[in-house]
Coordinates of C-alpha atoms in Angstrom, one line a residue:
Chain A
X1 CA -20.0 37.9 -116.5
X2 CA -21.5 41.1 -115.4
X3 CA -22.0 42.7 -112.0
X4 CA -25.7 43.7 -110.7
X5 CA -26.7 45.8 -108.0
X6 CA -28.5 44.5 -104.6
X7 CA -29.5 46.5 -101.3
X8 CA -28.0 44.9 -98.3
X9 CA -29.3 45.1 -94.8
X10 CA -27.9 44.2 -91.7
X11 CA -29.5 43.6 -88.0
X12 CA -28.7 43.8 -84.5
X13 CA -24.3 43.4 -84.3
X14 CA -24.1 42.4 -87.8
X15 CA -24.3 46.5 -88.6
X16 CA -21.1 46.6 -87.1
X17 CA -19.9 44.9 -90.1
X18 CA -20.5 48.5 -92.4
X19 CA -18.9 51.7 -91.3
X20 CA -20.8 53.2 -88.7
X21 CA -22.8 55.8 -90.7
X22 CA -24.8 53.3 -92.7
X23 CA -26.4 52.2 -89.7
X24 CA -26.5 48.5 -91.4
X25 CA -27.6 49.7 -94.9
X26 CA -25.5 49.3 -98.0
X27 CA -25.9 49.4 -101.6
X28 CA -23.5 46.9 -103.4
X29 CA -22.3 45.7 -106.7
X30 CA -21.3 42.5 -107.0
X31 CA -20.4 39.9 -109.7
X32 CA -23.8 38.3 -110.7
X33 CA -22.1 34.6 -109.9
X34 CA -21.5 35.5 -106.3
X35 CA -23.7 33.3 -104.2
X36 CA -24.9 34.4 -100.9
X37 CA -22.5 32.2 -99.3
X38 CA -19.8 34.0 -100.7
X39 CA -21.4 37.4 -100.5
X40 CA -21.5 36.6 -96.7
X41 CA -18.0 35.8 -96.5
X42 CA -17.2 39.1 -98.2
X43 CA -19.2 40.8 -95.6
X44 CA -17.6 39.0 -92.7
X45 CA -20.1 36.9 -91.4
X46 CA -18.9 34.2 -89.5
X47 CA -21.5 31.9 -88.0
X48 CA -23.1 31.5 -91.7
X49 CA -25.3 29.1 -90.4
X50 CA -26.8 30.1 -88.0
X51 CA -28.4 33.2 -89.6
X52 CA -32.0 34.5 -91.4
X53 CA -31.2 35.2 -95.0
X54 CA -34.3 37.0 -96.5
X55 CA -34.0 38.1 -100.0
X56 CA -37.6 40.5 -101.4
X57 CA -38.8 39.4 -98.1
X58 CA -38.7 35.4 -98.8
X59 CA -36.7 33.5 -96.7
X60 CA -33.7 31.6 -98.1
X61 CA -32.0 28.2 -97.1
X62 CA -29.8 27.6 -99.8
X63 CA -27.0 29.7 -99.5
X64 CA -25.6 28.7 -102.7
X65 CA -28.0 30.1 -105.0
X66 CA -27.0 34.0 -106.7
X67 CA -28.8 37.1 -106.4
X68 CA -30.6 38.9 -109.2
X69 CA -30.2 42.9 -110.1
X70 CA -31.7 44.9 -107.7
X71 CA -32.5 42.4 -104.5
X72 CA -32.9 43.4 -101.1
X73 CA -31.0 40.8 -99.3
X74 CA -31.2 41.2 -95.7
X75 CA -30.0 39.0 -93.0
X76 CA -31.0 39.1 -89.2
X77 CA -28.8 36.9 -86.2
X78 CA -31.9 35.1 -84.5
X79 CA -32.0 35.1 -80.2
X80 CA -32.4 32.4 -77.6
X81 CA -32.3 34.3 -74.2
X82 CA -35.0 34.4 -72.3
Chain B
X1 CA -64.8 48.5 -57.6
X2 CA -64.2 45.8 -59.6
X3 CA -61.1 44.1 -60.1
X4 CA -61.3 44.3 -63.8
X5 CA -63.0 47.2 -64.3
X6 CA -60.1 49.2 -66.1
X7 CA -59.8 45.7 -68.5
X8 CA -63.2 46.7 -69.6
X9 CA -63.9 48.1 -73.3
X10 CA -61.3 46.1 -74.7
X11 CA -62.6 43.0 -72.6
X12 CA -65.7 42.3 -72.1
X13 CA -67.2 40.8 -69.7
X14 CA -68.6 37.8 -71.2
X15 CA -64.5 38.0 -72.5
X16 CA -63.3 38.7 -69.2
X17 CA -65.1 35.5 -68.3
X18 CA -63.8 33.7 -70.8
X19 CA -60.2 34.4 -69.2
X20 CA -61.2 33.4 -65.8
X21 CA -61.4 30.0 -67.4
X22 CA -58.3 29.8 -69.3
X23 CA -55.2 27.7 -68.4
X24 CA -51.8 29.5 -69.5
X25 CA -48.6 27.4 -68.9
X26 CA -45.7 29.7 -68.5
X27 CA -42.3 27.6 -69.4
X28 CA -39.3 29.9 -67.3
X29 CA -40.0 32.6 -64.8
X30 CA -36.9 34.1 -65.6
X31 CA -36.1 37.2 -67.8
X32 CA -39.5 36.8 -69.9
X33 CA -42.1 34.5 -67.6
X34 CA -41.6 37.0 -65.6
X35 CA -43.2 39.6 -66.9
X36 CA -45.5 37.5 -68.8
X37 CA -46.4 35.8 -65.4
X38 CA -47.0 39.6 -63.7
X39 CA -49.2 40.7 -67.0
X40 CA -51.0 37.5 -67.1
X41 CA -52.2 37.8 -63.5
X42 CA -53.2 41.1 -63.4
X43 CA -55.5 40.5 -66.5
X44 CA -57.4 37.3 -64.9
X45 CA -56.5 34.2 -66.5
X46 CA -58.2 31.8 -64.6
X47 CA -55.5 29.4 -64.2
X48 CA -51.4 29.6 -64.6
X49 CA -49.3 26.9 -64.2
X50 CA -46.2 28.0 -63.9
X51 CA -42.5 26.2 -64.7
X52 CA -38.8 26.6 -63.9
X53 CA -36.1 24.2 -62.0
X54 CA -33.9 27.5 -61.1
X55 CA -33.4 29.5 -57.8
X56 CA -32.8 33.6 -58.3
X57 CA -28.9 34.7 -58.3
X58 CA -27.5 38.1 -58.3
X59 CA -27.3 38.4 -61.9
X60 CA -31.2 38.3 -62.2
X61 CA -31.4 40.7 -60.4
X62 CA -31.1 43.1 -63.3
X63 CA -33.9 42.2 -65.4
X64 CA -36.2 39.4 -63.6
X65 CA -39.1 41.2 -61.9
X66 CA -39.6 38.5 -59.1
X67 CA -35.7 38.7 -58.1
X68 CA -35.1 40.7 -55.3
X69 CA -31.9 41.2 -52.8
X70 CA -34.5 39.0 -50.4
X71 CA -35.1 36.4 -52.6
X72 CA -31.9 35.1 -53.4
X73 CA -31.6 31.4 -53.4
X74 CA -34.8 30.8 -53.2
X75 CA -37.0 28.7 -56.0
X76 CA -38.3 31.2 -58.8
X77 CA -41.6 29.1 -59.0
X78 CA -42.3 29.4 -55.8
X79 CA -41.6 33.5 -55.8
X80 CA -43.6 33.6 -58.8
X81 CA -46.4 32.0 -57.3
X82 CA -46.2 34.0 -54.1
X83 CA -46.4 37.5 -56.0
X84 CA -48.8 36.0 -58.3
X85 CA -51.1 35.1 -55.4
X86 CA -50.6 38.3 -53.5
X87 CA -51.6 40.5 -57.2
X88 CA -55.0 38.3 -57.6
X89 CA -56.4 35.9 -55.1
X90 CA -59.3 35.2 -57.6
X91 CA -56.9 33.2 -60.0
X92 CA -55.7 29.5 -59.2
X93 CA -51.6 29.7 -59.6
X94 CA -49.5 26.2 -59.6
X95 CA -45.8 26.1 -59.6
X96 CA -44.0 23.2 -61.2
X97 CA -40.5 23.2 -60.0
X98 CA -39.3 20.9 -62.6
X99 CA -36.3 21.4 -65.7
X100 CA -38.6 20.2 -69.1
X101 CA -37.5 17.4 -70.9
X102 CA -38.9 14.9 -73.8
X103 CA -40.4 13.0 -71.1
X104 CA -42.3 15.5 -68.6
X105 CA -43.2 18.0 -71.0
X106 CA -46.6 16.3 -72.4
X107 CA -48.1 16.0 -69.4
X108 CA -47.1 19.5 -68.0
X109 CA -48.9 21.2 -71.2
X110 CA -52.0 19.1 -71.0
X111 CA -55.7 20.6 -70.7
X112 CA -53.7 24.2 -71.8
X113 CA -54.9 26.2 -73.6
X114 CA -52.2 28.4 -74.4
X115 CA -47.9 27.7 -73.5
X116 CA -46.0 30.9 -73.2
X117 CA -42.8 29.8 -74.2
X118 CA -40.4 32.2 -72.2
X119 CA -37.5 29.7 -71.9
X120 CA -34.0 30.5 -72.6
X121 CA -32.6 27.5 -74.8
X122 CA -33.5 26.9 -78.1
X123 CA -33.1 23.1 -77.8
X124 CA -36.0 22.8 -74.8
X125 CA -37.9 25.7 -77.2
X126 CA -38.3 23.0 -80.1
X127 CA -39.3 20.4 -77.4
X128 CA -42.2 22.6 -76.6
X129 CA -42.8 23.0 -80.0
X130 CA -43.0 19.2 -80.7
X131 CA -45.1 18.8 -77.3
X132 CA -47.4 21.3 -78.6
X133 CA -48.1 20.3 -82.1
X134 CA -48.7 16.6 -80.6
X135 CA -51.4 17.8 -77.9
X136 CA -52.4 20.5 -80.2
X137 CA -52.1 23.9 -78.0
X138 CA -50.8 27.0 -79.8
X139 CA -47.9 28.2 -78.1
X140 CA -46.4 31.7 -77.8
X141 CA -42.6 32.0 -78.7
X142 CA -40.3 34.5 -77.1
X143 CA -36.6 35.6 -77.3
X144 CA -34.3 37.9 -76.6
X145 CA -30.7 38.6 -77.0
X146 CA -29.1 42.2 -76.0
X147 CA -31.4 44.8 -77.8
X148 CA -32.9 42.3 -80.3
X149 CA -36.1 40.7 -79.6
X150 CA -38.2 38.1 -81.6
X151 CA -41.7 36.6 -81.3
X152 CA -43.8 34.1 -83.2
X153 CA -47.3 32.2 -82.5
X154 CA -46.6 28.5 -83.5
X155 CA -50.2 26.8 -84.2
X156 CA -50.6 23.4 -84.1
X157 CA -49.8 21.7 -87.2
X158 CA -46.9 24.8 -87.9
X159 CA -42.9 24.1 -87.4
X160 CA -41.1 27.2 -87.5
X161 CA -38.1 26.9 -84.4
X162 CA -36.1 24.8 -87.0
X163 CA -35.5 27.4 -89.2
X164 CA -35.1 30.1 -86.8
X165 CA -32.6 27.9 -84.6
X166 CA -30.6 25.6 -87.2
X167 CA -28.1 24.8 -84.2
X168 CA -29.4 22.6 -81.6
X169 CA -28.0 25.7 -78.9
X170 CA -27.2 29.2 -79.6
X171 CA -24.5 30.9 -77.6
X172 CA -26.1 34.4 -75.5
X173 CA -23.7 36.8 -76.6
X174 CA -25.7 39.8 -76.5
X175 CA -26.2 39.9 -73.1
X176 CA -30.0 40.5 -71.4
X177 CA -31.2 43.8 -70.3
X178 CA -34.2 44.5 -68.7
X179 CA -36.0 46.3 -71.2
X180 CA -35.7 44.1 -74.0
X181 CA -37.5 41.2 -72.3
X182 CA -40.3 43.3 -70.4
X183 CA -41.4 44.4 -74.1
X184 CA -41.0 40.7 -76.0
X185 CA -43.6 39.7 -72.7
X186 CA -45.6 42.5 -73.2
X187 CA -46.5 41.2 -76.9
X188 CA -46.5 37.7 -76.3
X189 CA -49.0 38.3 -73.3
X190 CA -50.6 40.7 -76.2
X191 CA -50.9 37.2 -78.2
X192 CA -51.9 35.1 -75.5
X193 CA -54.9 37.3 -75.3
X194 CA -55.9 37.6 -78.7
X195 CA -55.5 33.5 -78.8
X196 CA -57.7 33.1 -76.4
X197 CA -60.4 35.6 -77.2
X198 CA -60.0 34.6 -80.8
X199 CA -59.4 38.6 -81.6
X200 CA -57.4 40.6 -83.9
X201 CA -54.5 39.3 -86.1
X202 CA -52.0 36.9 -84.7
X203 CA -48.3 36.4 -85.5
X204 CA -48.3 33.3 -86.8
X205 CA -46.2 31.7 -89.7
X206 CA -44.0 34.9 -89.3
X207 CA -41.4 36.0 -87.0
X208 CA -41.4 40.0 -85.9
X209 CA -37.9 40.7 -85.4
X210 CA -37.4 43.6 -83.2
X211 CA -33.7 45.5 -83.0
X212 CA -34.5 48.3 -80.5
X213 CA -31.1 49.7 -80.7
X214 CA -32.5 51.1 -84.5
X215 CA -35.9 50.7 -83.4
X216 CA -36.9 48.3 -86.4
X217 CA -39.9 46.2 -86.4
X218 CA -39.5 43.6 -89.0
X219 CA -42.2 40.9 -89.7
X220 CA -40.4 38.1 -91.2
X221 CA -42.1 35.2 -93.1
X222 CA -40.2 32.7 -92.7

């Protein structure tokens, strides 16, 4: 079991989840078993569900799947006001 | 001078006629129809029809362009339709003062050709959407939350408001300013036109996500 490298991005009060300076960019190494319902836990995400996981810019529904060396996994909180 | 004279160069007038005989149903005349309902006036669609059950309160009184000290209490449809008539006399303005539902909704869209979907629950949003894939009339979705807004054309035929709202009602806990929602109308109205003067490149099958707090444009395909 190795680890692998991904680019995470974070939008609107997600960034508040990374110290203030990364204005909701991170570079991460994690284990390359960690599925993006785990990575999210490990970020502190709460409503899982309810979020926009893009990973290379293609959208992804099944939170159990892993990532792969190198992805840009980004995940936005969508809005109902109006 | 003409009324549209300053619309001309990027409308024509054989455009600008085409316009004047357009139907645009605005759905909420809140935060969002608002603007959209001020925008779409001004430019000369023919025809707006617009909808919302609500009277104005004190607390739209920081973002909702027809709320004013002097209108409090009163129906926003019918203060929508009173400024609307009092911009442009040459445009026919109806006001449905009526909450949408799975049964009324069909029949409010009907004969539209564009819905401007400026509501502020996603559960009546994938109504809309249902309506409009049955009767076939692209619609224009709008959101906003705090500093983050998001738009999306939804053609007929295309689902998209399930994956972008997999609970049936998301909690507002980002507050509404006034900015954010004047500049999610401004490109929905931005849509509205290009739908109906079959111009430019729409936003459809893709979400732009914008977080004006970083000032990021994202186009997301979801």
């Amino acid at each position: 079991m190795g680890n692998i490298n991904i680019e995470l991005r974070l939008f609107a009060y997600l960034r508040e989840l990374l110290p203030f300076e990364s204005r909701g960019l991170k570079k991460m190494k994690i284990k390359n078993n960690l599925t993006i319902d785990r990575l999210m836990d490990e970020i502190g995400i709460v409503e899982k569900e309810i979020m926009i996981v893009m990973i290379n810019g293609l959208r992804k529904l099944d939170y159990s799947k892993t990532m792969n060396e190198g992805d840009r996994v980004a995940i936005f909180p969508p809005v109902g006001g109006g | 001078m003409d009324r549209y004279s300053r619309n001309k160069k990027m409308i024509s007038l054989t455009e600008q006629e085409t316009l004047s005989r357009s139907t645009v149903v605005v759905l909420g005349v809140g935060g969002l129809g608002g603007y959209v309902m001020e925008m779409l006036t001004r430019i000369g669609i023919g025809k707006l029809i617009l909808v919302d059950y609500d009277r104005f309160e004190t607390t739209n009184l920081n973002r909702q362009i027809i709320s004013t000290e002097i209108n409090l209490g009163l129906l926003k449809v019918e203060e929508a339709k009173k400024r609307a008539e009092i911009i442009n006399s040459k445009i026919e303005v109806i006001g449905v003062n009526k909450k949408i539902s799975y049964n009324n909704i069909d029949e409010i869209i009907r004969g539209a050709d564009v819905i401007v979907d400026a509501l502020d629950s996603s559960k009546l949003k994938k109504i809309v959407e249902v309506s409009c894939n049955r009767n076939k009339i692209p619609m224009v979705h709008g959101a906003i939350g705090g500093w983050i807004g998001q738009i999306a054309v939804i053609m007929p035929g295309d689902f998209i408001l399930d994956k972008i709202y997999k609970k049936d009602d998301l909690e507002n806990k980002l507050g509404n300013p006034s900015f954010t929602p004047a500049l999610v109308a401004s490109i929905q109205v931005g849509e509205v036109i290009k739908l109906i003067l079959n111009k430019g490149e729409l936003l459809s099958n893709e979400v732009l996500y914008i977080d004006l707090e970083y000032n990021s444009f994202t186009r997301l395909k979801i």
